[in-house]
Each structure stands twice: as structure tokens, then as C-alpha cells.
Coordinates of C-alpha atoms in Angstrom, one line a residue:
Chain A
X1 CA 189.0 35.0 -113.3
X2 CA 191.7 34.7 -116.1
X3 CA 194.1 37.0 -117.2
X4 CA 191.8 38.4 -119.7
X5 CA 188.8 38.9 -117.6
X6 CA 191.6 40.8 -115.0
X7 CA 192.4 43.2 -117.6
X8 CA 189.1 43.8 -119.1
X9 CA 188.0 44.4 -115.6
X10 CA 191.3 46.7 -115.7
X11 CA 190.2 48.7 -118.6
X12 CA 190.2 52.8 -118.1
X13 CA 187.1 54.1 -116.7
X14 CA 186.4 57.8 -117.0
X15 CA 184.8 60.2 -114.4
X16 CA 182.5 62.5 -115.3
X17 CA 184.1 66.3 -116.0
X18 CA 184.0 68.1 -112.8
X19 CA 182.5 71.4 -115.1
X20 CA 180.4 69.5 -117.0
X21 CA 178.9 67.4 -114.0
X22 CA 178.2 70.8 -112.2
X23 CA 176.7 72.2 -115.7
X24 CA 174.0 69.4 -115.5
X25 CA 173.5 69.5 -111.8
X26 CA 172.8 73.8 -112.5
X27 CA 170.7 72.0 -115.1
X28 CA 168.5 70.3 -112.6
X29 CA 168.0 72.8 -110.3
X30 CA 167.0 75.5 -112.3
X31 CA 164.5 72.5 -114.0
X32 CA 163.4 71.7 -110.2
X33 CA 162.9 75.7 -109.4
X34 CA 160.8 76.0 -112.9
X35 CA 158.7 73.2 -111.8
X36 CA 157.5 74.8 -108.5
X37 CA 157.3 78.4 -110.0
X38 CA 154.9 77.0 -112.5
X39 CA 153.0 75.3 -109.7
X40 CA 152.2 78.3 -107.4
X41 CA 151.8 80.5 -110.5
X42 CA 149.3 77.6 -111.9
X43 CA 147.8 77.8 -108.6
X44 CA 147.0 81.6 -108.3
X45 CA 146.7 81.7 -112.6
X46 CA 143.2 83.1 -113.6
X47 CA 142.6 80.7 -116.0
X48 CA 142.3 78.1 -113.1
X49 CA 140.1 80.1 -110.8
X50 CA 138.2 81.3 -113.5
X51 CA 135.3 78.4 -113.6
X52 CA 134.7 79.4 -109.8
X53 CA 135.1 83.2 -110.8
X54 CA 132.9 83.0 -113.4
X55 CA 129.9 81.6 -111.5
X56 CA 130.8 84.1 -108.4
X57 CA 130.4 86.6 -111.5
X58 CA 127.2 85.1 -112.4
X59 CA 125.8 84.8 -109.1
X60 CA 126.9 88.4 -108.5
X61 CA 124.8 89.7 -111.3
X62 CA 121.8 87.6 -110.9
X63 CA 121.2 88.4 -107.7
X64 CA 122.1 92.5 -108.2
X65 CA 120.6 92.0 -111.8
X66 CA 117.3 90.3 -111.4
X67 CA 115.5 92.6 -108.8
X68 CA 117.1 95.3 -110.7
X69 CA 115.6 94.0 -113.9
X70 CA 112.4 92.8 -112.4
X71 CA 111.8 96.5 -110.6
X72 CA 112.8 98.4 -114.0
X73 CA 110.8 96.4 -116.1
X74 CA 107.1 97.7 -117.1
X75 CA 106.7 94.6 -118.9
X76 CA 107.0 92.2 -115.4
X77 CA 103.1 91.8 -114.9
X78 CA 101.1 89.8 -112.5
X79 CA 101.5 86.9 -114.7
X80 CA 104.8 86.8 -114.7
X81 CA 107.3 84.7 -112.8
X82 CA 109.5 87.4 -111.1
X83 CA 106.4 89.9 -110.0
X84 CA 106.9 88.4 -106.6
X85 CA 110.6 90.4 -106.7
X86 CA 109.4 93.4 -108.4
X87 CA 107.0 93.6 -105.8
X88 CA 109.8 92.5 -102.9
X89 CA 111.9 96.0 -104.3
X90 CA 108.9 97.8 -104.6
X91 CA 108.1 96.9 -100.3
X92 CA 111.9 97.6 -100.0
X93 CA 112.0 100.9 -101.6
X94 CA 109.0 101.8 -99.3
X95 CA 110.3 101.0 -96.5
X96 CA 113.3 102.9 -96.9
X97 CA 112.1 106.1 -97.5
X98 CA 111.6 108.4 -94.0
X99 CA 109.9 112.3 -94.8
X100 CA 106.6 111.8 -95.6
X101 CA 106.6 113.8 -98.9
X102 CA 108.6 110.9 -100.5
X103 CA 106.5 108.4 -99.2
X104 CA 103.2 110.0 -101.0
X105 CA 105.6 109.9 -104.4
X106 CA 106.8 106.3 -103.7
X107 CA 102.6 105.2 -103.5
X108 CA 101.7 107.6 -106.2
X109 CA 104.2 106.0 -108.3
X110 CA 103.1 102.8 -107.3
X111 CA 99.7 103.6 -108.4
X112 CA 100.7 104.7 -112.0
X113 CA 102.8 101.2 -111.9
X114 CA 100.0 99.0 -111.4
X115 CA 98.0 100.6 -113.9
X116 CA 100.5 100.4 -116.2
X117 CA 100.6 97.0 -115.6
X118 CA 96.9 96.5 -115.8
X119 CA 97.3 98.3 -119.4
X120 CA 99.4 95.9 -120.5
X121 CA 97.3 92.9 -118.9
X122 CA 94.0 94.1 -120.6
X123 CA 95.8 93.5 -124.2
X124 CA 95.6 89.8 -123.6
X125 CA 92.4 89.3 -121.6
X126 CA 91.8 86.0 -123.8
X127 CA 93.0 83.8 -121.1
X128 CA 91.4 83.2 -117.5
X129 CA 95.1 83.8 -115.4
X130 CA 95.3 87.4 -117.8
X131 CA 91.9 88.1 -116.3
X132 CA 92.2 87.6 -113.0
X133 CA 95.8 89.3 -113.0
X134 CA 94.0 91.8 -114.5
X135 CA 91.7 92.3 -111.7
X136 CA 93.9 91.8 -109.2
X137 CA 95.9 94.3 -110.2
X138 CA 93.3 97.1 -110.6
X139 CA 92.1 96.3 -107.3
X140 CA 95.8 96.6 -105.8
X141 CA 95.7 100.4 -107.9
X142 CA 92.6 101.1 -106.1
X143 CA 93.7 99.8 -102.4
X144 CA 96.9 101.8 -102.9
X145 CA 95.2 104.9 -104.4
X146 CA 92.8 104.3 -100.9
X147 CA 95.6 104.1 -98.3
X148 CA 97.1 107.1 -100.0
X149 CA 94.3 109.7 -99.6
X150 CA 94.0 108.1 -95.9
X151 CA 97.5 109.2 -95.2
X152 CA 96.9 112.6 -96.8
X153 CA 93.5 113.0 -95.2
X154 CA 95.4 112.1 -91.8
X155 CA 98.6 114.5 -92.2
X156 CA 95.8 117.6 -93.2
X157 CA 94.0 116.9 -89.9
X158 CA 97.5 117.2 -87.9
X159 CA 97.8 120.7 -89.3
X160 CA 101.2 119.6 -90.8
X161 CA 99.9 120.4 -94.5
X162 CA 101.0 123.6 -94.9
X163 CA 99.0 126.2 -97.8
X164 CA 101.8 126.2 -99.9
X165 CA 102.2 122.3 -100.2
X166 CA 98.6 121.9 -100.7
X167 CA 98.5 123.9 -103.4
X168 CA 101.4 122.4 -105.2
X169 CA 100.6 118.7 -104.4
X170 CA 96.6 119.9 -105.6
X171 CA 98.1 120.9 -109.5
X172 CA 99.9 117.6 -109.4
X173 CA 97.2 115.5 -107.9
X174 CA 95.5 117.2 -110.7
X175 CA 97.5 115.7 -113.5
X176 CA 98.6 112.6 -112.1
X177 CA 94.6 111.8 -111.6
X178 CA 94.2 112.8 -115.3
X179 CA 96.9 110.3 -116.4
X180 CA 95.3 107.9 -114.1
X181 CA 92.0 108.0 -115.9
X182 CA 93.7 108.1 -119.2
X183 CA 95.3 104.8 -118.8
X184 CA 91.9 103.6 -116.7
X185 CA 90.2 104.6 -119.9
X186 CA 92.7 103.1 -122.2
X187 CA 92.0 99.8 -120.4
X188 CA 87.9 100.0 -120.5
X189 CA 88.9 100.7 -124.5
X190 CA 91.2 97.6 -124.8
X191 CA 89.3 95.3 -122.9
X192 CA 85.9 96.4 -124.1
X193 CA 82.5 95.6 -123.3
X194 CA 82.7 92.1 -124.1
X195 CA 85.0 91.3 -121.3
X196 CA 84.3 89.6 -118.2
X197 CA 82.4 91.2 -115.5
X198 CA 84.5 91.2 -112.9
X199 CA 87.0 93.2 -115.3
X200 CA 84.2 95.6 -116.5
X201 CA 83.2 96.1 -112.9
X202 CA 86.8 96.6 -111.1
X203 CA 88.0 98.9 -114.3
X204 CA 84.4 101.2 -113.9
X205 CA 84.5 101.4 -110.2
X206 CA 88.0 102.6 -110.5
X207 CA 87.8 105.1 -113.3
X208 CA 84.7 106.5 -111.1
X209 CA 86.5 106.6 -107.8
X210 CA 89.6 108.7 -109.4
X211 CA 87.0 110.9 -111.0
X212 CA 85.4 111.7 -107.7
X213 CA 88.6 112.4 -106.3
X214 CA 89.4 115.2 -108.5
X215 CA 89.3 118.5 -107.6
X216 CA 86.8 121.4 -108.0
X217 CA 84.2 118.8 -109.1
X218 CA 80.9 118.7 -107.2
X219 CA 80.9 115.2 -104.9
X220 CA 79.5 112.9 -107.2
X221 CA 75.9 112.4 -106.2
X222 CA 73.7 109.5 -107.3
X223 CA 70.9 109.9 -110.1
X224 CA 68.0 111.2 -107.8
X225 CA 70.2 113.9 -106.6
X226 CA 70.6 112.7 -103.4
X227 CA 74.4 111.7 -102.0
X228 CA 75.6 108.4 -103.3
X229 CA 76.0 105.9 -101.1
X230 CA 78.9 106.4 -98.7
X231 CA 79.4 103.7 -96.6
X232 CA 77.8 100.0 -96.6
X233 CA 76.9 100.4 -93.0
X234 CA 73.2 100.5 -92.3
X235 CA 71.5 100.4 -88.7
X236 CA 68.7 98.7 -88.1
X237 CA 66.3 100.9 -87.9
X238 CA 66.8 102.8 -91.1
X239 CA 66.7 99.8 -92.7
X240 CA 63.3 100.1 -94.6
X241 CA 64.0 103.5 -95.2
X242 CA 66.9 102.6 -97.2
X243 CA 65.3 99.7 -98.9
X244 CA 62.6 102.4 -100.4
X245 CA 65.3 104.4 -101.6
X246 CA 67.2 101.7 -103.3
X247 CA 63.9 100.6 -104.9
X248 CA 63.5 104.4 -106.3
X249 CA 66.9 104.3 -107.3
X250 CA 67.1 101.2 -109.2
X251 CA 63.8 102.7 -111.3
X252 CA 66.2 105.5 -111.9
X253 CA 68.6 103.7 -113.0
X254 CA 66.6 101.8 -115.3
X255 CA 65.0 104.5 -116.9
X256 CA 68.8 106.2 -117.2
X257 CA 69.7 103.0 -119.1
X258 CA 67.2 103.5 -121.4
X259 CA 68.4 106.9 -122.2
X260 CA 72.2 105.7 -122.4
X261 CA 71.3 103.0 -125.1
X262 CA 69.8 105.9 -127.2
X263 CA 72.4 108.5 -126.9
X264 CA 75.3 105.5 -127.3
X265 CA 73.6 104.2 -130.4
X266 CA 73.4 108.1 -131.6
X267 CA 76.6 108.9 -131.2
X268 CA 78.5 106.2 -133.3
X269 CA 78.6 103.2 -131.1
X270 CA 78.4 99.9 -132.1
X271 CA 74.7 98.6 -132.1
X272 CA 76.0 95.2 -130.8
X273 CA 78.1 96.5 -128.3
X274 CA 75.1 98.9 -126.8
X275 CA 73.1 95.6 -126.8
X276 CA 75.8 93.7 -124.5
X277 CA 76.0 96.8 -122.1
X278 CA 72.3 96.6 -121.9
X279 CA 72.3 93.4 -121.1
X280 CA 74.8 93.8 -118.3
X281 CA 72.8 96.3 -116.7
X282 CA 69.7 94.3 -116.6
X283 CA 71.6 91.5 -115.3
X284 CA 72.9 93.9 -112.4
X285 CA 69.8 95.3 -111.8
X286 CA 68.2 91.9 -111.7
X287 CA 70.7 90.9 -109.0
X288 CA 69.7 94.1 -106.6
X289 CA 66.4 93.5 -106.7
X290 CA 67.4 89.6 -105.9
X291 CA 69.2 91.1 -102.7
X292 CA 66.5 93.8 -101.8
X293 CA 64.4 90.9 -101.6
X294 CA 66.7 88.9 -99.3
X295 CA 67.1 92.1 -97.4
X296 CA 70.4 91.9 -98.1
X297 CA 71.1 96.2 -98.1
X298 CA 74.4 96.1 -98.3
X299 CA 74.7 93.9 -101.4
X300 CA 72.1 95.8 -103.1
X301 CA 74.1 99.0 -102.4
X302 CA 77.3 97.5 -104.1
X303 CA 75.5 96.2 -106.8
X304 CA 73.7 99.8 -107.3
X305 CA 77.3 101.2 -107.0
X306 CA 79.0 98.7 -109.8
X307 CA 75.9 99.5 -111.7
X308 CA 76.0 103.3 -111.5
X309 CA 80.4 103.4 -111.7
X310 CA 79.2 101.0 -115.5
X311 CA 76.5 103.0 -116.7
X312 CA 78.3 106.4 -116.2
X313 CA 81.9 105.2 -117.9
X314 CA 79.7 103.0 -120.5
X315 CA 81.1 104.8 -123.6
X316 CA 85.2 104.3 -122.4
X317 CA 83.8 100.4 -123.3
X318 CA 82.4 100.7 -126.5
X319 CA 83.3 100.8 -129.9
X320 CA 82.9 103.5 -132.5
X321 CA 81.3 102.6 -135.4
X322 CA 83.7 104.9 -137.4
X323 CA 87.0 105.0 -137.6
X324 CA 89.2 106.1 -134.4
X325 CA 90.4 109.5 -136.0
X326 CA 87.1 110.9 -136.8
X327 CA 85.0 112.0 -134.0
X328 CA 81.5 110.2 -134.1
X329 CA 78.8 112.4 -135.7
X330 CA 75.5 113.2 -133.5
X331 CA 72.4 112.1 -135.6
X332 CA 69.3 113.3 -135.4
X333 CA 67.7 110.4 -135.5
X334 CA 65.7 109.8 -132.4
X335 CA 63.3 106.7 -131.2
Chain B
X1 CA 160.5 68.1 -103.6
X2 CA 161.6 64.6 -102.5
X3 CA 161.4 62.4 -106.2
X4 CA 163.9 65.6 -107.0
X5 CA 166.4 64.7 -104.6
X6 CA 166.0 61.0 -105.0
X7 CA 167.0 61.5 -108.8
X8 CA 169.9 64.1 -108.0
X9 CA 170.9 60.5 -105.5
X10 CA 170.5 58.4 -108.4
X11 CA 172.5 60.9 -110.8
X12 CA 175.6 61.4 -108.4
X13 CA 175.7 57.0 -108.5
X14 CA 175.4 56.7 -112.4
X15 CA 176.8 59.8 -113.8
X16 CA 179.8 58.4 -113.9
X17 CA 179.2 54.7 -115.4
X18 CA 177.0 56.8 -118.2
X19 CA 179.9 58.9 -119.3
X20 CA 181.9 56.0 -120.0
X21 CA 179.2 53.9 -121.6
X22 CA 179.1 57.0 -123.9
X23 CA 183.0 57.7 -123.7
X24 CA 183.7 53.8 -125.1
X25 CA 181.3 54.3 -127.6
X26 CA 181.7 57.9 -129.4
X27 CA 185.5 57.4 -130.0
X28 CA 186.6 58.1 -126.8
X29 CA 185.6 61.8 -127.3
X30 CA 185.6 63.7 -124.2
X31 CA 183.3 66.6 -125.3
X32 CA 180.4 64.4 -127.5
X33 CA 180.5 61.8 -124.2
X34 CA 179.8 64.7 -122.0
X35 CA 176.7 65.8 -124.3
X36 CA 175.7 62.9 -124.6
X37 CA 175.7 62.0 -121.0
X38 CA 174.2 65.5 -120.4
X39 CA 171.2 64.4 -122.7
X40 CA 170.5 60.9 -121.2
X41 CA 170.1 62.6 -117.6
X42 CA 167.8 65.7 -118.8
X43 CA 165.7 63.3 -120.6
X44 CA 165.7 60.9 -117.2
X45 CA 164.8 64.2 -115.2
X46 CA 162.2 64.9 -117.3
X47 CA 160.5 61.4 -117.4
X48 CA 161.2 60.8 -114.0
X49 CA 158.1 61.7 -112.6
X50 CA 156.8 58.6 -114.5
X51 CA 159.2 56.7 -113.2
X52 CA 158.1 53.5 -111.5
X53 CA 159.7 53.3 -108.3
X54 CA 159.2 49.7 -108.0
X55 CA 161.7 48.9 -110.5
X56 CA 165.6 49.7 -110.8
X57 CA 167.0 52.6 -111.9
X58 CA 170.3 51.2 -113.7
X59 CA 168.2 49.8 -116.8
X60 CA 166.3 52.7 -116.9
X61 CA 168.9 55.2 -117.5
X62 CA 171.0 52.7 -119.8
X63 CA 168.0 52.6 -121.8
X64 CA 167.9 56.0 -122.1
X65 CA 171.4 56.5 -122.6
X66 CA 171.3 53.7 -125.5
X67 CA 168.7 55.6 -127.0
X68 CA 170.4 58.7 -127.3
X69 CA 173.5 57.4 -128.9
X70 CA 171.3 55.6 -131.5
X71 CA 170.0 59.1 -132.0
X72 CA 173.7 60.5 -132.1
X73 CA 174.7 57.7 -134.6
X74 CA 171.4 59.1 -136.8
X75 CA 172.3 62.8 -136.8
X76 CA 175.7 61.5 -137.8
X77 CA 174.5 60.0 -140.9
X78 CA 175.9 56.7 -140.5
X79 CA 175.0 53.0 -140.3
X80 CA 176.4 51.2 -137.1
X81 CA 179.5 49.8 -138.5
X82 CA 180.9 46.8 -137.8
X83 CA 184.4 47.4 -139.1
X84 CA 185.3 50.6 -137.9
X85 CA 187.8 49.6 -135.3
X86 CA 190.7 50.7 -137.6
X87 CA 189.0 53.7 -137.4
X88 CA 189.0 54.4 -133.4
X89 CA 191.6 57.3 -133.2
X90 CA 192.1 57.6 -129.2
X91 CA 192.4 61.2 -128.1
X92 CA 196.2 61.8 -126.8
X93 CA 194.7 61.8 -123.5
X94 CA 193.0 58.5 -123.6
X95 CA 196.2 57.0 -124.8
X96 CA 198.5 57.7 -122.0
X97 CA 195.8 56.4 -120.1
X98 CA 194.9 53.3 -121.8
X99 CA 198.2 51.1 -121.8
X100 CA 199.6 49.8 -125.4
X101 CA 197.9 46.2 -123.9
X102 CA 194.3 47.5 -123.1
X103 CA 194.2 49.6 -126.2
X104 CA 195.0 46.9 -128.1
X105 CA 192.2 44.9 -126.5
X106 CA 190.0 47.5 -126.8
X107 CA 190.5 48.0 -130.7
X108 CA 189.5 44.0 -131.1
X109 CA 186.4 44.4 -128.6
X110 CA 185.1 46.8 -131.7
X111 CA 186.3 44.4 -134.1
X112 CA 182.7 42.0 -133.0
X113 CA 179.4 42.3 -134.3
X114 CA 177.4 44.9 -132.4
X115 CA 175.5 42.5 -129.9
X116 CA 179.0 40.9 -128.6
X117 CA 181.1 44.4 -128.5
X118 CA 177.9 45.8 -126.5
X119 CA 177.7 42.8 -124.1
X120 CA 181.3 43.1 -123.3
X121 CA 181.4 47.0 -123.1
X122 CA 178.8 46.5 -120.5
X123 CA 180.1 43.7 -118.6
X124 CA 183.4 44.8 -118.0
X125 CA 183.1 48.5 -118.8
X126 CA 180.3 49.0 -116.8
X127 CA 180.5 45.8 -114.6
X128 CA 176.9 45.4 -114.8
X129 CA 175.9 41.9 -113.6
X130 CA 174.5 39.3 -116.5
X131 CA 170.9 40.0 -115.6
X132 CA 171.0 43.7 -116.3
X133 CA 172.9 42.8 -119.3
X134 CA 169.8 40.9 -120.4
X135 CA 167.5 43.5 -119.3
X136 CA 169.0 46.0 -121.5
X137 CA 169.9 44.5 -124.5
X138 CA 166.5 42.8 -123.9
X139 CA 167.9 38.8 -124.2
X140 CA 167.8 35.8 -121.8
X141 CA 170.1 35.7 -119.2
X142 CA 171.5 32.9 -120.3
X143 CA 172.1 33.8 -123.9
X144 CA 174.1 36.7 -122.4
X145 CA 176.1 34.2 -120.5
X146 CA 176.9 32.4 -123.4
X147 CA 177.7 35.2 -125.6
X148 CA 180.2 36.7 -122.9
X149 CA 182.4 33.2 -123.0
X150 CA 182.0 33.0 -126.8
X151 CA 183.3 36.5 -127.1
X152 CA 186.4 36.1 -124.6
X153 CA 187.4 32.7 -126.3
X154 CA 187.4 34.6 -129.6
X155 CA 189.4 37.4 -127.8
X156 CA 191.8 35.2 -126.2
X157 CA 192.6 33.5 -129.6
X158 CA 193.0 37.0 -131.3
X159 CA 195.3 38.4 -128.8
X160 CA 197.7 35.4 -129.0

């Protein structure tokens, strides 16, 4: 190395300010500090959890939500997808509830659900699953209406009803049973007599069984004036004797039938309509005699029953030849 | 974290070779060089995350550090000028440091085009070896060998 190249080597080299170099390092640190502040605060910032707290949030209120929804809803029928949870609430709710004063409201109001429902199912019995929702759910009315009078029949024979609850739980029985047959009547009206049978059969046995339930009305006794038929149970040694009397009933029936066309078609009822009741009837009647003649009582009986429930709620069915508002004039006209 | 710490290691090394690549090069102002210097290592601590480890740090940061005095010389509003070496007004400071000798060699060494004043600055200035020369200016290695004797023949001659 020359001379040169010794004093170029040689040339002043500066160090760093001792205030400035302790300026940047301060510099650093605080930049360092910043960086992990940011971090944890990132970490725990609610805009990062938020995705997860969102669907927690969304779970949350689907699982509170839908039952909630599903119980509350009128609207969630037998056809519809979440039933199976209103119905899950419904058992829930039931099970929950410990005097039983509260249970006969919780079945009660059960009752006045599922007719409810079967009011809303009736306005579209064009399809085959409305139908048998429809039926289904009439028949689920008419169980719970069942087990409930069981339960009441039950508590009265364990001398708990007291007087004064009997005759408070009588007036309401009283107008809930009205209600009942006003929505049960509502339904025969939407549905009408041109539904299916099943559905003319489930809604008339119904709407008679509530009536018969009501209060300060004679039992219900069949058209001969003897007492309708109770139970399906026959022994076998009265079996002829009831055959004989289901014969002489059925004749009854038929000649009632003839009657009810008249009196339907005279007070404002569709012709057409009277025709297609008719034509039920006969087709009932035709079956009991079937089952007399296969000695099959007990079918005959239920058949006799259906027929009987039809024939006395025939006009809930029909339509009015005139207009809703006005009542439907009596003629004189006679055949 | 440990990347911090490495850098604060690689800042207590170079610190010191940066302020005088930027002391030499701002008109041996004290205060500019330190700003200057403070810039270059704030931009290497932010960009040091991105860092490749694999490769050396010395380029790196005179890379930087280049960059920031080409963005000094823009804010300035001037052209890098060959012919300012009449210009170089050494603070009183820098003068009793620098000997009547050096300074005068120094005042030539800005007297060359940019590319020769820069290799020389760094090779002697900054003793960096001629491979990081040629990394940084971005030239073969051998170029920068040949422009380093070119430059101290031309030196030699001017000094005698």
C-alpha cells in the first residue's frame, strides 16, 4: 500500500453523536413496544373475534329463536317443517307445569291450538299432504279433548273438585266449547261438502262429540230415542240383538236423510251440494249394511256413528245459495 | 422479540460507518448527516421484517442509506454536481480534524465524476471490500477494481 492508499485509509472518520445515537435507539424501542401493543390489542380487538362472535350470536338466537318462533307461531301447521319443535315446546311446557289446575289450561289450550291449526289447514285442502295434516290434526284435537275430560272425570271421583271450582271451570268449559265449535264449524264451512271423506268424517265426529259435551244439554241419544251407541264392545250373546237394532236404525237413518235433503234444499242450500251429501250418506249406509252382513258389529256401529255425527252437522258443510249476510229464507215449497 | 434485537446488533455495528457515508457526502454537516443517518435506520427497522436473513446486511443498509441521500439531494432542488468541490465548506470542526493534506485530498476526491468519487468514498471511507463495492453500486467486481486504480493514478498525478 502506497502513500496515497495510507492516507486515504487515514482519512477522518466520524462517530455517530452520542445524543443523536440514543435519539434513534428511543426511536426503536418505543417502535418495538408499538409493535407488540398492537399485537395483543389485535389479538383481543373485536373486529378479529367478531366472525366467531357473530356465529356464537347466530347460533345463540337460532337455537333461543326457532322454538320460540315455532311455539308462537299459529301459522306453523302440520305441514310445516318446524311442527316437530313447536310440538317439542308444547311436550316441554307440559311437562313443566305441577298443580293440576294449570295442567287442564295447558291441554285446553292445546286443544284451541290444534284447531286453529286445522282452520288454517282446511283453507288449502287441494293437496293430498293438506289433507291428511288436516286429519291428523283434528284427530290430535279430539284425543287431547279425550284425555282431558279423563283427567277431569278422574280428579271429580277423588272428591278433590271442590263446588266452587266446578262451577267456575263449568262457565268456562262453557265458552271455550263454544269457541271450539265455532272454529269446528268454520272448518266444515271452508272445507265443504266436496271434500274428502276422511275430512268430512273426522271434522263431524268432532263438532258432535264437543256438542255432547256441553253442559245442560240432554245426552245425545240416537234417532229411535234410544242411547247412542257408547262403546264398540259387544258380547256375544247380545250380538243379534244388536244387529236388529242397527238394522232399525239404519232405516231410521235413511228415512232422516230423506227429510234433511228437503229441509236443506228449503232453506237456501245449494241443490248440488244436498246432492253430494246425499250421496255420502248412501254410500255410508251402503257400507253398514256391507258390515252387518259380515257381522262385523262393531264396524257397522262406527259407520252408524260417522253417519249420524254427518247427517246432524250436514248444514255447517253446505253452501247457501244466497249471499253470506242474508239469512236463507224458509220456502214454502214442499215435495 | 429476537429479529428486534438482532437489528438493534446490526445498528450498534453500522451506525457509525452510515454517519460518515452521509457526513462525506452532505458537506460534512453534522446535523443533516445525523438526519440522514436517523432516516436510513427507521426505514431499515421498518423493512426489516422483510429482510432476508440469508443475505448481508452491509448492502442492505447502504442501499438504503444511498437512497435516502438521493432523496435529500431531491428535496434540495439540485442536480448531482460534478463540480461542486470548490463548493465543500468544512465546518470549523471538521477542519481541525481533517489535516491541511487530507482536506486537500478530499476536495480532489469530489472533483471525479460521481461513479469514481462514490467508489473511493466507499473504499476508503468506509473500507468496504471490492465485492460490496460492486454490490452496491450494482457493477462487476472487476470494473470496481479497475476504476479504484484509475481513480488513484489520476489522484496521485493531481496532488503532485
Amino acid at each position: 500500500m502506497d502513500n496515497l492508499e495510507k492516507q486515504l485509509n487515514n482519512l477522518p472518520k466520524k462517530k455517530l453523536d452520542m445524543r443523536a445515537d440514543y435519539l434513534l435507539r428511543f426511536k426503536f424501542y418505543r417502535a418495538m413496544w408499538q409493535k407488540k401493543v398492537d399485537m395483543y390489542v389485535q389479538y383481543f380487538s373485536f373486529k378479529r373475534h367478531l366472525p366467531p362472535l357473530a356465529a356464537a350470536l347466530v347460533l345463540i338466537s337460532l337455537i333461543v329463536g326457532i322454538p320460540g318462533y315455532a311455539y308462537a307461531n299459529e301459522n306453523i301447521t302440520a305441514v310445516h317443517y318446524l311442527y316437530g319443535v313447536k310440538k317439542t315446546v308444547e311436550k316441554v311446557e307440559l311437562a313443566l307445569v305441577f298443580s293440576e289446575k294449570e295442567k287442564q289450561e295447558k291441554q285446553e289450550k292445546l286443544i284451541v291450538r290444534r284447531l286453529n291449526e286445522a282452520e288454517i289447514l282446511s283453507q288449502n285442502t287441494g293437496s293430498k299432504k293438506y289433507n291428511l295434516a288436516l286429519v291428523e290434526t283434528i284427530n290430535e284435537a279430539m284425543k287431547l279433548r279425550e284425555e282431558l275430560e279423563e283427567e277431569i272425570k278422574a280428579i271429580k271421583k277423588q272428591e278433590v273438585w271442590s263446588q266452587n271450582f266446578a262451577d267456575k271451570n263449568t262457565s268456562k268449559n262453557k265458552e271455550k266449547e263454544i269457541k271450539e265449535i265455532q272454529t269446528l264449524t268454520q272448518i266444515a264451512n271452508t272445507v265443504g261438502i266436496k271434500a274428502e271423506e276422511e275430512i268430512l268424517d273426522v271434522v263431524a265426529e268432532t263438532l258432535e262429540a264437543v256438542k255432547k259435551t256441553q253442559p245442560n244439554k240432554e245426552k245425545k241419544k240416537n234417532i229411535n230415542n234410544k242411547p247412542r251407541f257408547e262403546s264398540q264392545d259387544i258380547t256375544a250373546s247380545s250380538a243379534s240383538l244388536q244387529n236388529n237394532d242397527i238394522k232399525q236404525t239404519i232405516n231410521t237413518i235413511q228415512d232422516e236423510i230423506k227429510k234433511l235433503n228437503d229441509d236443506l234444499e228449503n232453506n237456501g242450500y245449494l241443490r248440488q251440494d244436498v246432492k253430494i251429501l246425499n250421496k255420502h250418506l248412501e254410500k255410508k249406509i251402503k257400507k253398514a249394511k256391507d258390515a252387518i252382513e259380515k257381522n262385523n258389529i262393531n264396524a257397522a256401529k262406527g259407520i252408524i256413528n260417522t253417519t249420524e255425527a254427518l247427517t246432524n252437522n250436514a248444514k255447517y258443510f253446505l253452501k247457501e245459495k244466497k249471499n253470506n249476510n242474508s239469512k236463507p229464507e224458509k220456502s214454502n215449497k214442499k215435495k | 422479540m429476537a429479529q428486534d434485537r438482532i437489528f438493534i446488533k446490526k445498528y450498534k455495528k453500522y451506525k457509525d460507518k452510515i454517519y460518515n457515508y452521509f457526513w462525506y457526502r452532505v458537506n460534512f454537516n453534522e446535523e443533516t448527516a445525523e438526519d440522514l443517518c436517523s432516516e436510513a435506520f427507521l426505514r431499515a427497522f421498518d423493512k426489516f421484517d422483510a429482510f432476508d436473513r440469508e443475505k448481508k446486511f452491509q448492502p442492505w443498509i447502504y442501499a438504503i442509506a444511498k437512497n435516502c441521500l438521493l432523496n435529500y439531494y431531491r428535496t434540495l432542488g439540485r442536480e448531482i454536481n460534478l463540480n461542486f468541490a470548490e463548493n465543500i465548506k468544512f465546518e470549523e470542526k471538521a477542519r481541525i480534524e481533517a489535516k491541511i493534506e487530507i482536506e486537500k485530498i478530499i476536495r480532489l476526491i469530489h472533483t471525479f465524476d460521481e461513479y469514481s468519487k462514490e467508489i473511493l468514498l466507499l473504499k476508503f471511507i468506509d473500507q468496504l471490500t471490492n465485492s460490496e463495492i460492486a454490490q452496491i453500486t450494482k457493477r462487476n467486481e472487476g470494473a470496481v477494481r479497475t476504476q479504484i486504480s484509475r481513480a488513484l493514478v489520476i489522484l496521485r498525478k493531481k496532488l503532485k
